[in-house]
N, CA and C of each residue as an Amber inpcrd file, in Angstrom:
protein
   546
   0.8820000  -1.1540000   0.0880000  -0.0470000  -0.1490000   0.2700000
   0.9280000   1.3570000  -0.1420000   0.6490000   2.1020000  -0.5230000
   1.4620000   3.3410000  -0.9860000   1.3040000   4.2820000   0.1520000
   2.0950000   4.9590000   0.5950000   2.1410000   5.7780000   1.7930000
   1.2720000   7.3560000   1.2130000   0.9280000   7.8750000   2.1210000
   0.3160000   9.2210000   1.7290000   1.3740000   9.9080000   0.9150000
   2.6290000   9.8850000   1.6160000   3.6300000  11.0690000   1.1080000
   3.8910000  10.5560000  -0.4660000   3.8840000   9.4950000  -0.9530000
   4.1440000   9.0250000  -2.2640000   2.7910000   9.5590000  -3.4270000
   1.7030000   9.4500000  -2.4270000   0.3060000   9.9140000  -3.3940000
   0.4250000  11.5400000  -3.5500000   1.0670000  12.3000000  -2.5780000
   0.5140000  13.7850000  -2.4560000   1.9630000  14.3860000  -2.8800000
   2.1520000  15.0660000  -3.8550000   3.2620000  15.7580000  -4.2910000
   3.5120000  17.0230000  -3.6920000   2.8120000  17.2470000  -2.5880000
   2.9630000  18.5690000  -1.6790000   3.6190000  18.3500000  -0.5450000
   4.2660000  17.0240000  -0.2880000   5.1640000  16.6310000   0.7900000
   6.4450000  17.1140000   0.5800000   6.7500000  17.9260000   1.7470000
   8.2520000  18.4260000   1.7150000   9.1150000  17.5720000   2.0660000
   8.7990000  16.4090000   2.8480000   9.7350000  15.5890000   3.1460000
   9.3420000  14.0070000   3.3350000  10.1540000  13.1220000   3.5080000
   9.7550000  11.8920000   3.4190000   9.5980000  11.0780000   4.7720000
  10.3380000  11.9190000   5.7780000  10.4220000  11.0220000   6.8240000
   9.1380000  10.8430000   7.5080000   9.1990000   9.8390000   8.4480000
   7.8580000   9.3970000   9.0150000   7.4930000  10.3940000  10.2200000
   6.3420000  10.8790000  10.0910000   5.8840000  11.6540000  11.2170000
   5.9490000  10.7890000  12.5370000   6.1310000  11.6610000  13.6520000
   6.4120000  10.9070000  14.9440000   5.2860000  10.4230000  15.6150000
   4.0380000  10.6020000  15.0900000   2.8650000  10.2110000  15.5770000
   2.5030000   8.9110000  14.7890000   3.0290000   8.4720000  13.8220000
   3.1020000   7.0660000  13.4130000   4.2540000   6.1020000  13.9890000
   5.0190000   6.5830000  14.9300000   6.0980000   5.9100000  15.5070000
   5.6020000   5.3810000  16.7360000   6.0850000   4.1470000  17.0060000
   6.0230000   3.5150000  18.4280000   7.0950000   4.1740000  19.4640000
   6.3510000   4.0990000  20.5870000   7.3300000   4.7670000  21.8860000
   8.6530000   4.1110000  21.8080000   8.8420000   2.7120000  21.3940000
  10.2360000   2.0200000  21.1790000  10.7820000   2.6050000  20.2680000
  10.1730000   3.0890000  18.9140000  10.8760000   3.6390000  17.6650000
  11.6350000   5.0490000  18.4830000  10.6700000   5.4360000  19.1560000
  11.4370000   7.0410000  19.5030000  12.3830000   7.0460000  20.3080000
  12.3760000   6.0340000  21.3680000  13.4990000   5.8510000  22.1790000
  14.7300000   5.3860000  21.3790000  14.4340000   4.6930000  20.4890000
  15.7660000   4.3410000  19.7830000  16.4480000   5.4820000  19.1190000
  15.4740000   6.0180000  18.2390000  16.1350000   7.2920000  17.4160000
  16.4630000   8.2680000  18.5160000  16.1710000   8.5490000  19.7360000
  16.6290000   9.3920000  20.6400000  17.6630000   8.8720000  21.3250000
  17.9470000   7.6730000  21.3860000  19.3450000   6.9180000  22.3020000
  20.3060000   6.8460000  21.5640000  21.2880000   6.2330000  22.1950000
  22.6650000   5.9680000  21.8730000  22.6070000   4.9100000  20.8650000
  21.7270000   4.1630000  20.7380000  21.5730000   3.0710000  19.7380000
  21.5610000   3.6660000  18.2900000  20.9320000   4.5180000  18.1710000
  20.7380000   4.9700000  16.9210000  21.8550000   5.8310000  16.2280000
  22.5660000   6.5870000  17.3760000  23.7550000   7.2810000  17.1990000
  25.0440000   6.1810000  16.8720000  24.9140000   5.2510000  17.4000000
  25.8230000   4.0870000  17.0960000  25.7370000   3.4770000  15.6940000
  24.4000000   3.2520000  15.5440000  24.1620000   2.7180000  14.0270000
  24.5020000   3.5240000  12.6950000  24.2190000   4.9790000  13.4570000
  24.7000000   5.8710000  12.1230000  25.9730000   6.0690000  12.2980000
  26.8070000   5.9940000  13.0800000  28.3690000   6.0090000  13.1920000
  28.3240000   7.4070000  13.6920000  27.7550000   7.8670000  14.3790000
  27.7420000   9.3860000  14.8940000  28.5960000   9.4590000  16.0020000
  30.0960000   9.7130000  15.8440000  30.4980000   9.6810000  17.0070000
  30.6850000  10.7700000  17.9190000  30.1820000  11.8080000  17.5400000
  30.0300000  12.9840000  18.3680000  28.8590000  12.8770000  19.1940000
  27.6560000  12.0890000  18.7230000  26.6340000  11.8820000  19.5270000
  26.9110000  10.9630000  20.3970000  27.5100000   9.7430000  19.9040000
  27.6110000   9.0280000  20.6890000  28.5300000   9.2770000  22.1450000
  29.3420000  10.0260000  22.1660000  30.4130000  10.8060000  22.8540000
  29.5470000  11.6390000  23.7410000  28.4740000  12.2150000  23.3340000
  27.7510000  13.1070000  23.9200000  26.9960000  12.5670000  25.2310000
  26.4630000  11.3880000  24.3640000  25.5990000  10.5120000  25.3850000
  26.4810000   9.8150000  26.6050000  27.7640000   9.3710000  26.1350000
  28.7310000   9.1310000  27.1840000  29.0190000  10.0000000  28.1720000
  29.3000000  11.3800000  27.9160000  29.6210000  12.5000000  28.7650000
  28.4260000  12.4120000  29.6570000  27.1700000  12.2900000  29.2580000
  26.1620000  12.4270000  30.0570000  25.5430000  11.6850000  30.8260000
  26.5990000  10.5090000  30.9590000  26.3980000   9.3340000  31.9080000
  25.6220000   8.1000000  31.2730000  25.4840000   8.0720000  29.9490000
  24.5340000   7.1460000  29.3380000  25.6590000   5.7480000  29.6770000
  24.8190000   4.6680000  30.0500000  25.4940000   3.6380000  30.2430000
  25.7620000   2.8160000  28.7870000  26.9290000   2.6640000  28.3710000
  27.3590000   1.9700000  27.1220000  26.6900000   0.3270000  26.9920000
  26.2320000  -0.0230000  27.8920000  25.7780000  -1.4700000  28.0710000
  24.1690000  -1.4300000  27.9760000  23.6890000  -0.1990000  28.0240000
  21.8770000  -0.0850000  28.2290000  21.5340000  -0.9470000  26.6910000
  20.4580000  -1.7670000  27.0100000  20.1010000  -2.4740000  26.1440000
  18.7290000  -1.4800000  25.4990000  18.4140000  -2.0290000  24.2390000
  16.9010000  -1.5470000  23.4500000  16.0650000  -2.6230000  24.1960000
  14.8330000  -2.5470000  23.4780000  13.7950000  -3.4910000  23.6570000
  13.8600000  -4.8270000  23.0750000  15.0010000  -5.0420000  22.2460000
  15.0830000  -6.2500000  21.6450000  16.4720000  -6.6250000  22.5400000
  17.1230000  -6.0530000  23.0620000  18.3970000  -6.3370000  23.9130000
  19.7070000  -5.9960000  23.2580000  19.6430000  -5.2240000  22.2600000
  20.7100000  -4.8590000  21.7640000  21.2180000  -3.6440000  22.1480000
  22.6580000  -3.6440000  22.2570000  23.3710000  -2.6120000  23.0010000
  24.0040000  -1.6920000  21.7600000  24.5290000  -0.4520000  21.9510000
  25.1190000   0.5060000  21.0910000  26.2120000  -0.3180000  20.3460000
  26.9010000  -1.1940000  21.0240000  28.0150000  -1.7600000  20.3510000
  27.5130000  -2.8850000  19.2830000  26.5010000  -3.7130000  19.4550000
  26.1190000  -4.3450000  18.4160000  25.6740000  -3.5840000  17.5770000
  25.0410000  -2.4890000  17.4410000  24.5750000  -1.6430000  16.2580000
  25.9770000  -1.0400000  15.8000000  26.9320000  -0.7640000  16.4240000
  28.0690000  -0.2760000  15.7210000  28.8530000  -1.2900000  15.1630000
  28.7920000  -2.6670000  15.7710000  29.5470000  -3.6490000  15.0560000
  29.0710000  -3.9100000  13.6820000  27.6200000  -4.2850000  13.7390000
  27.0220000  -4.5450000  12.4440000  27.1850000  -3.3880000  11.4680000
  27.3010000  -2.4040000  11.6860000  27.6790000  -1.3600000  10.9690000
  28.9160000  -0.8830000  10.5120000  29.8070000  -1.5850000  11.0810000
  31.1040000  -1.5120000  11.0020000  31.8570000  -0.1810000  11.3190000
  31.3420000   0.5430000  12.4740000  31.5760000   2.0920000  12.5630000
  33.0550000   1.6290000  13.6880000  34.1270000   1.3560000  13.2390000
  35.4670000   1.1550000  14.1060000  35.4960000   2.1040000  15.0990000
  35.5500000   3.4990000  14.7630000  35.9440000   4.0420000  15.7590000
  34.8020000   4.4200000  17.0190000  33.4560000   4.3310000  16.7530000
  32.1280000   4.2950000  17.4040000  32.3690000   2.9150000  18.4710000
  32.9170000   2.0830000  17.9340000  33.1010000   0.4480000  18.6270000
  34.2190000   0.8260000  19.5780000  34.8320000   1.4450000  19.2990000
  36.3100000   1.6820000  19.7740000  36.0690000   2.3800000  21.3760000
  35.3360000   3.4500000  20.7770000  34.9210000   4.6730000  21.8350000
  34.1640000   3.7520000  23.0420000  33.3770000   2.8610000  22.1650000
  32.2850000   2.2370000  23.1620000  32.9360000   1.4860000  24.6500000
  34.0180000   0.6640000  23.6410000  34.7240000  -0.3020000  24.4560000
  35.5780000   0.3160000  25.6020000  36.4220000   1.6170000  25.2520000
  37.0800000   2.4730000  26.1790000  36.3090000   2.9130000  27.1760000
  34.6530000   3.1820000  27.0440000  33.9790000   3.2850000  27.9470000
  33.2520000   2.4250000  28.7780000  33.7010000   1.3220000  28.7530000
  33.1400000   0.0600000  29.3100000  32.0020000  -0.8680000  28.6410000
  31.7510000  -0.6550000  27.5860000  30.9290000  -1.6780000  26.7510000
  31.5270000  -3.2430000  26.9790000  30.5790000  -4.0250000  27.4680000
  30.8990000  -5.2310000  27.3510000  30.8600000  -5.9630000  26.1130000
  31.9990000  -6.4670000  25.6160000  31.8940000  -7.1710000  24.4580000
  30.9760000  -8.5050000  24.2720000  30.9670000  -9.0490000  25.5370000
  30.0470000 -10.0890000  25.4420000  28.6120000 -10.2860000  25.7550000
  28.0630000  -8.9690000  25.9800000  26.5950000  -8.9110000  25.8360000
  25.9070000  -9.4670000  24.8280000  24.8240000 -10.1030000  25.5350000
  23.9010000 -10.9960000  24.4660000  22.6500000 -10.4350000  24.2940000
  22.1700000 -10.6020000  23.0250000  20.8550000 -10.0100000  22.9670000
  19.6990000 -10.9180000  23.5610000  18.2340000 -10.7970000  23.4080000
  17.4610000 -11.8430000  23.8050000  17.4670000 -13.1570000  22.9370000
  17.9010000 -12.9300000  21.6980000  18.3130000 -13.8620000  20.9320000
  19.5920000 -14.6150000  21.0890000  20.4240000 -14.0970000  21.9250000
  21.7690000 -14.4450000  22.3350000  22.9020000 -14.2210000  21.5230000
  22.6200000 -13.1900000  20.5290000  23.8350000 -12.5060000  19.6080000
  24.5750000 -11.7030000  20.3800000  25.8940000 -12.0170000  20.1140000
  26.7400000 -10.8700000  20.6950000  27.2060000  -9.8060000  19.4450000
  27.8980000  -9.0490000  19.7090000  28.5910000  -8.0260000  18.8040000
  29.3200000  -8.6560000  17.5910000  29.9840000  -9.6980000  18.5460000
  30.9730000 -10.4500000  17.5280000  30.0820000 -11.2780000  16.5970000
  29.1270000 -11.8480000  16.6890000  28.1480000 -12.4530000  16.1050000
  27.6930000 -11.5190000  14.8050000  27.5630000 -10.0900000  15.3710000
  26.9160000  -9.5790000  14.3160000  28.0220000  -9.0510000  13.2700000
  29.1700000  -8.7110000  13.6680000  30.2630000  -8.3600000  12.7040000
  30.6680000  -9.5740000  12.0680000  30.9110000 -10.6250000  12.7160000
  31.1530000 -11.9600000  11.8500000  30.2170000 -12.3500000  10.6020000
  28.8290000 -12.1180000  10.9360000  27.9410000 -12.4810000   9.9060000
  27.9190000 -11.5340000   8.7020000  28.5060000 -10.2660000   9.3060000
  28.8830000  -9.0160000   8.1740000  30.1210000  -9.0030000   7.5880000
  31.0990000  -9.8070000   8.1150000  32.3020000  -9.9510000   7.4080000
  33.3400000  -8.9400000   7.8410000  32.6920000  -8.0950000   8.7980000
  33.8650000  -6.9480000   9.3040000  34.9070000  -7.4830000   9.8160000
  36.0140000  -7.8800000   9.1530000  37.2630000  -8.3750000   9.9130000
  37.6830000  -7.3730000  10.9930000  37.9490000  -6.0420000  10.3550000
  38.6100000  -5.3090000  11.4030000  37.4950000  -5.1240000  12.7590000
  36.3170000  -5.2030000  12.7370000  35.6170000  -5.1490000  13.9240000
  35.7040000  -6.2360000  14.6750000  35.7560000  -7.3680000  14.0600000
  35.7280000  -8.8320000  14.7870000  37.2890000  -8.9440000  15.2070000
  38.6140000  -8.3220000  14.8140000  39.5340000  -8.0890000  15.4870000
  39.6210000  -7.2560000  16.5930000  38.7930000  -6.3590000  16.4990000
  38.8640000  -5.1270000  17.6850000  37.9950000  -6.0510000  18.9800000
  36.9880000  -6.5040000  18.4910000  36.0630000  -7.3480000  19.5490000
  36.8830000  -8.3680000  20.2550000  37.6710000  -9.3820000  19.4910000
  38.4460000 -10.4720000  19.8580000  39.6590000  -9.8130000  20.8670000
  40.2000000  -8.6180000  20.5400000  41.1820000  -7.7770000  21.4120000
  40.5590000  -7.5110000  22.4860000  39.3110000  -7.1050000  22.5280000
  38.7240000  -6.7510000  23.7270000  37.9840000  -7.9720000  24.6930000
  38.4220000  -9.2010000  24.4420000  37.9310000 -10.1580000  25.0150000
  36.4710000 -10.7990000  24.7450000  36.3090000 -10.6030000  23.5660000
  34.9830000 -11.1040000  23.2360000  34.9820000 -12.5980000  23.0890000
  34.0220000 -13.3130000  23.6100000  34.2370000 -14.6580000  23.5250000
  33.7940000 -15.3570000  22.3810000  34.4540000 -15.9120000  21.3680000
  33.9120000 -16.6410000  20.0160000  32.8640000 -17.7710000  20.1820000
  33.1080000 -18.1100000  21.3400000  32.4830000 -19.6190000  21.5360000
  30.8680000 -19.3330000  22.6060000  30.7540000 -18.3770000  22.3700000
  29.4330000 -17.8470000  22.9930000  28.0350000 -18.3880000  21.8580000
  26.9290000 -18.7500000  22.0570000  26.2400000 -19.4020000  21.3000000
  24.8530000 -18.5520000  21.1690000  24.1250000 -18.2000000  20.1370000
  22.7790000 -17.8130000  20.0840000  22.1630000 -18.6250000  20.3520000
  20.8060000 -18.2260000  20.3320000  19.5620000 -18.9900000  20.4080000
  19.4420000 -20.3390000  19.5470000  20.3860000 -20.2450000  18.3400000
  20.4900000 -21.4600000  17.5410000  21.1250000 -22.1550000  17.8780000
  22.3690000 -21.8080000  18.7010000  23.5990000 -22.9250000  19.1600000
  24.5110000 -22.5650000  18.0770000  24.5400000 -21.3070000  17.1940000
  25.5290000 -20.8170000  16.2150000  26.3990000 -19.9920000  17.1880000
  27.9250000 -20.2680000  16.9070000  28.7780000 -19.3280000  17.1220000
  28.8850000 -18.1180000  16.1550000  30.0260000 -17.2750000  16.2930000
  30.3580000 -16.4610000  15.4000000  31.1550000 -16.9740000  13.9950000
  31.4630000 -18.0290000  14.2880000  32.2460000 -18.8890000  12.9850000
  31.0680000 -19.3430000  12.1920000  30.0600000 -19.8960000  12.6380000
  28.9530000 -20.0950000  12.1210000  28.1080000 -19.3160000  11.1160000
  28.4930000 -18.1590000  11.6970000  27.7800000 -16.8900000  11.1980000
  28.7910000 -16.4250000   9.7540000  29.9660000 -16.3950000   9.9630000
  30.7460000 -15.9660000   9.0840000  30.9290000 -17.1150000   8.0860000
  30.7920000 -18.4390000   8.2250000  30.6610000 -19.5490000   7.4130000
  29.6290000 -19.3210000   6.3770000  28.3310000 -19.2200000   6.9060000
  27.1130000 -19.3260000   6.3280000  27.1970000 -17.9320000   5.4410000
  27.8450000 -17.3100000   5.4610000  27.8340000 -15.6430000   4.5300000
  29.0420000 -15.8500000   3.7590000  30.0820000 -16.8490000   3.9490000
  30.9750000 -16.9370000   2.9030000  32.0080000 -16.0160000   3.0080000
  32.2590000 -15.5360000   4.4630000  33.1950000 -14.5910000   4.8050000
  34.6340000 -15.6250000   5.1260000  35.3550000 -15.8200000   4.0020000
  36.5290000 -16.3820000   4.4500000  38.0060000 -15.9580000   5.3080000
  38.0950000 -14.5050000   5.2170000  38.9880000 -14.0840000   5.9620000
  38.3750000 -13.8880000   7.6230000  37.1950000 -13.8400000   7.6730000
  36.7480000 -13.5900000   9.0340000  36.7920000 -15.0190000   9.7150000
  36.3940000 -16.0820000   8.7590000  36.4680000 -17.6160000   9.1030000
  37.9920000 -17.8360000   9.5110000  38.7210000 -17.2810000   8.6890000
  40.3690000 -17.7280000   9.0530000  40.9220000 -17.0240000  10.1860000
  40.4330000 -15.9480000  10.5300000  41.0320000 -15.3030000  11.8490000
  40.2360000 -15.9510000  12.8420000  39.1890000 -16.4090000  12.9980000
  38.1970000 -17.0360000  14.0590000  39.1540000 -18.3980000  14.1410000
  39.4100000 -19.2050000  13.2490000  39.8200000 -20.6700000  13.4810000
  41.2450000 -20.2940000  13.7380000  42.0670000 -19.6500000  13.3600000
  43.4170000 -19.3050000  13.6870000  43.5780000 -19.1250000  15.3170000
  42.6590000 -18.1710000  15.6680000  42.6900000 -18.0660000  17.0670000
  42.0340000 -18.8700000  18.0050000  40.8730000 -19.5610000  17.5900000
  40.3980000 -20.5520000  18.5070000  39.8680000 -21.8280000  17.5940000
  40.9430000 -22.6010000  17.3310000  40.6400000 -24.0310000  16.2800000
  39.3500000 -24.7450000  16.8160000  38.9410000 -24.8420000  18.2100000
  38.0010000 -25.4000000  18.9460000  36.7460000 -25.1810000  17.9730000
  36.4970000 -24.0880000  17.5410000  35.0290000 -23.5520000  16.9000000
  34.7980000 -24.5760000  15.8480000  35.8880000 -25.1400000  15.2210000
  35.4320000 -25.8540000  14.0090000  34.7130000 -27.0090000  14.5810000
  34.6920000 -27.6140000  15.7980000  34.2270000 -28.6050000  16.2620000
  32.6940000 -28.4260000  16.9050000  32.4220000 -26.9790000  16.9510000
  31.1540000 -26.6380000  17.8040000  30.0290000 -26.8330000  16.8640000
  28.9420000 -27.6010000  17.4990000  27.7810000 -27.7280000  16.4100000
  26.6640000 -26.8440000  17.0400000  25.7940000 -26.3960000  16.2480000
  24.5080000 -25.5460000  16.6420000  23.4680000 -26.5070000  16.8460000
  22.2490000 -25.8250000  17.2100000  21.3810000 -26.8470000  17.5230000
  20.8250000 -27.9420000  16.6070000  20.9190000 -27.7140000  15.5060000
  20.5580000 -28.7130000  14.6640000  21.3650000 -29.5550000  14.1380000
  22.8790000 -29.8150000  15.0770000  24.0100000 -30.4890000  14.9130000
  24.4970000 -30.0100000  13.4200000  24.8490000 -28.8650000  13.3020000
  25.6600000 -28.7150000  12.1130000  26.7430000 -27.6940000  12.6540000
  27.8870000 -28.3640000  11.9110000  29.3860000 -27.9080000  12.1630000
  29.5200000 -26.4480000  11.1570000  30.1340000 -25.6100000  11.5710000
  30.3050000 -24.3570000  10.6150000  30.5740000 -24.6560000   8.9600000
  31.4300000 -25.8620000   8.9690000  31.5380000 -26.4390000   7.5620000
  30.3440000 -27.0180000   6.8840000  29.3650000 -27.3080000   7.6610000
  28.3040000 -27.5040000   6.6890000  27.3810000 -26.4680000   6.4280000
  27.6970000 -25.4530000   6.7540000  27.1180000 -24.0000000   6.3420000
  27.7950000 -23.3410000   5.7390000  29.1410000 -23.3070000   5.2780000
  29.7720000 -22.5620000   4.5140000  29.7010000 -23.0150000   2.7510000
  29.7400000 -22.0520000   2.0560000  29.9230000 -22.3760000   0.6280000
  30.6220000 -23.5440000   0.3030000  30.0930000 -24.3380000  -0.7420000
  30.8030000 -25.3560000  -1.2600000  32.1850000 -25.2100000  -2.2170000
  33.0460000 -24.6010000  -1.5160000  34.5100000 -24.5290000  -2.1500000
  35.5530000 -24.9820000  -1.1920000  36.5550000 -25.6470000  -2.1830000
  37.7260000 -26.2940000  -1.4310000  38.1630000 -25.2930000  -0.1410000
  38.4390000 -24.3170000  -0.5360000  39.1710000 -23.4490000   0.4620000
  38.4420000 -23.5760000   1.7060000  37.1460000 -23.1520000   1.7320000
  36.3170000 -23.5340000   3.1540000  36.4030000 -24.9160000   3.6750000
  36.1670000 -25.7570000   2.7960000  36.1680000 -27.1320000   3.6140000
  37.3770000 -27.2380000   3.7670000  38.5160000 -26.8220000   3.5460000
  39.9320000 -27.3600000   4.3310000  39.9590000 -26.5940000   5.2290000
  39.7570000 -25.3590000   5.1410000  39.5150000 -24.5720000   6.4040000
  38.7210000 -25.1420000   7.8800000  37.6550000 -25.3580000   7.6210000
  36.7100000 -25.5250000   8.5530000  36.4970000 -27.0180000   8.7890000
  36.8460000 -28.0540000   8.1210000  36.6460000 -29.3170000   8.3530000
  37.7450000 -29.6760000   9.6310000  36.7970000 -30.1450000  10.7420000
  37.2190000 -30.7450000  11.9780000  38.3130000 -31.9270000  11.9250000
  39.2650000 -31.7900000  12.8770000  39.8920000 -33.3480000  12.7390000
  39.3240000 -34.2580000  12.8620000  39.6710000 -35.3370000  12.2890000
  38.8440000 -36.7230000  12.3620000  39.2270000 -37.5650000  13.8060000
């Protein structure tokens, strides 16, 4: 169904009026999460200077670090971690910032999180590790990094008894990298 704005040429802008937003959406937009997702370093700094907890979760259980990691905003991730953001905070679905970065193939963010003690063996509600997420998306460089630091990840099965190799694209490089020892 077309919106009113697409039907009316007199509309000056396309933003959704706040009366159409839920309270959760308005809280998100006014909060640190939106600033982190947008990579707005100055706004994130302002929130932190005003005492906003970098580990504060939105309604879905995501922290600002989850959003910044997913969007590959390195400087925002560094700032949040330097201000005490927990690299292992999990959403209601069990995802960590490392899951998000690995799924997206953001290698520099994966390195940053691992250097800040992110636990790559934490699983989400499906039993997936960050290696499962990187493998299913075909992010070879991320898989190489995770396996080089934590070889045991190759042997971890998700809740459907799948190894990371079972989720990877069917090419030789992935199979050689992710195949667990017999």
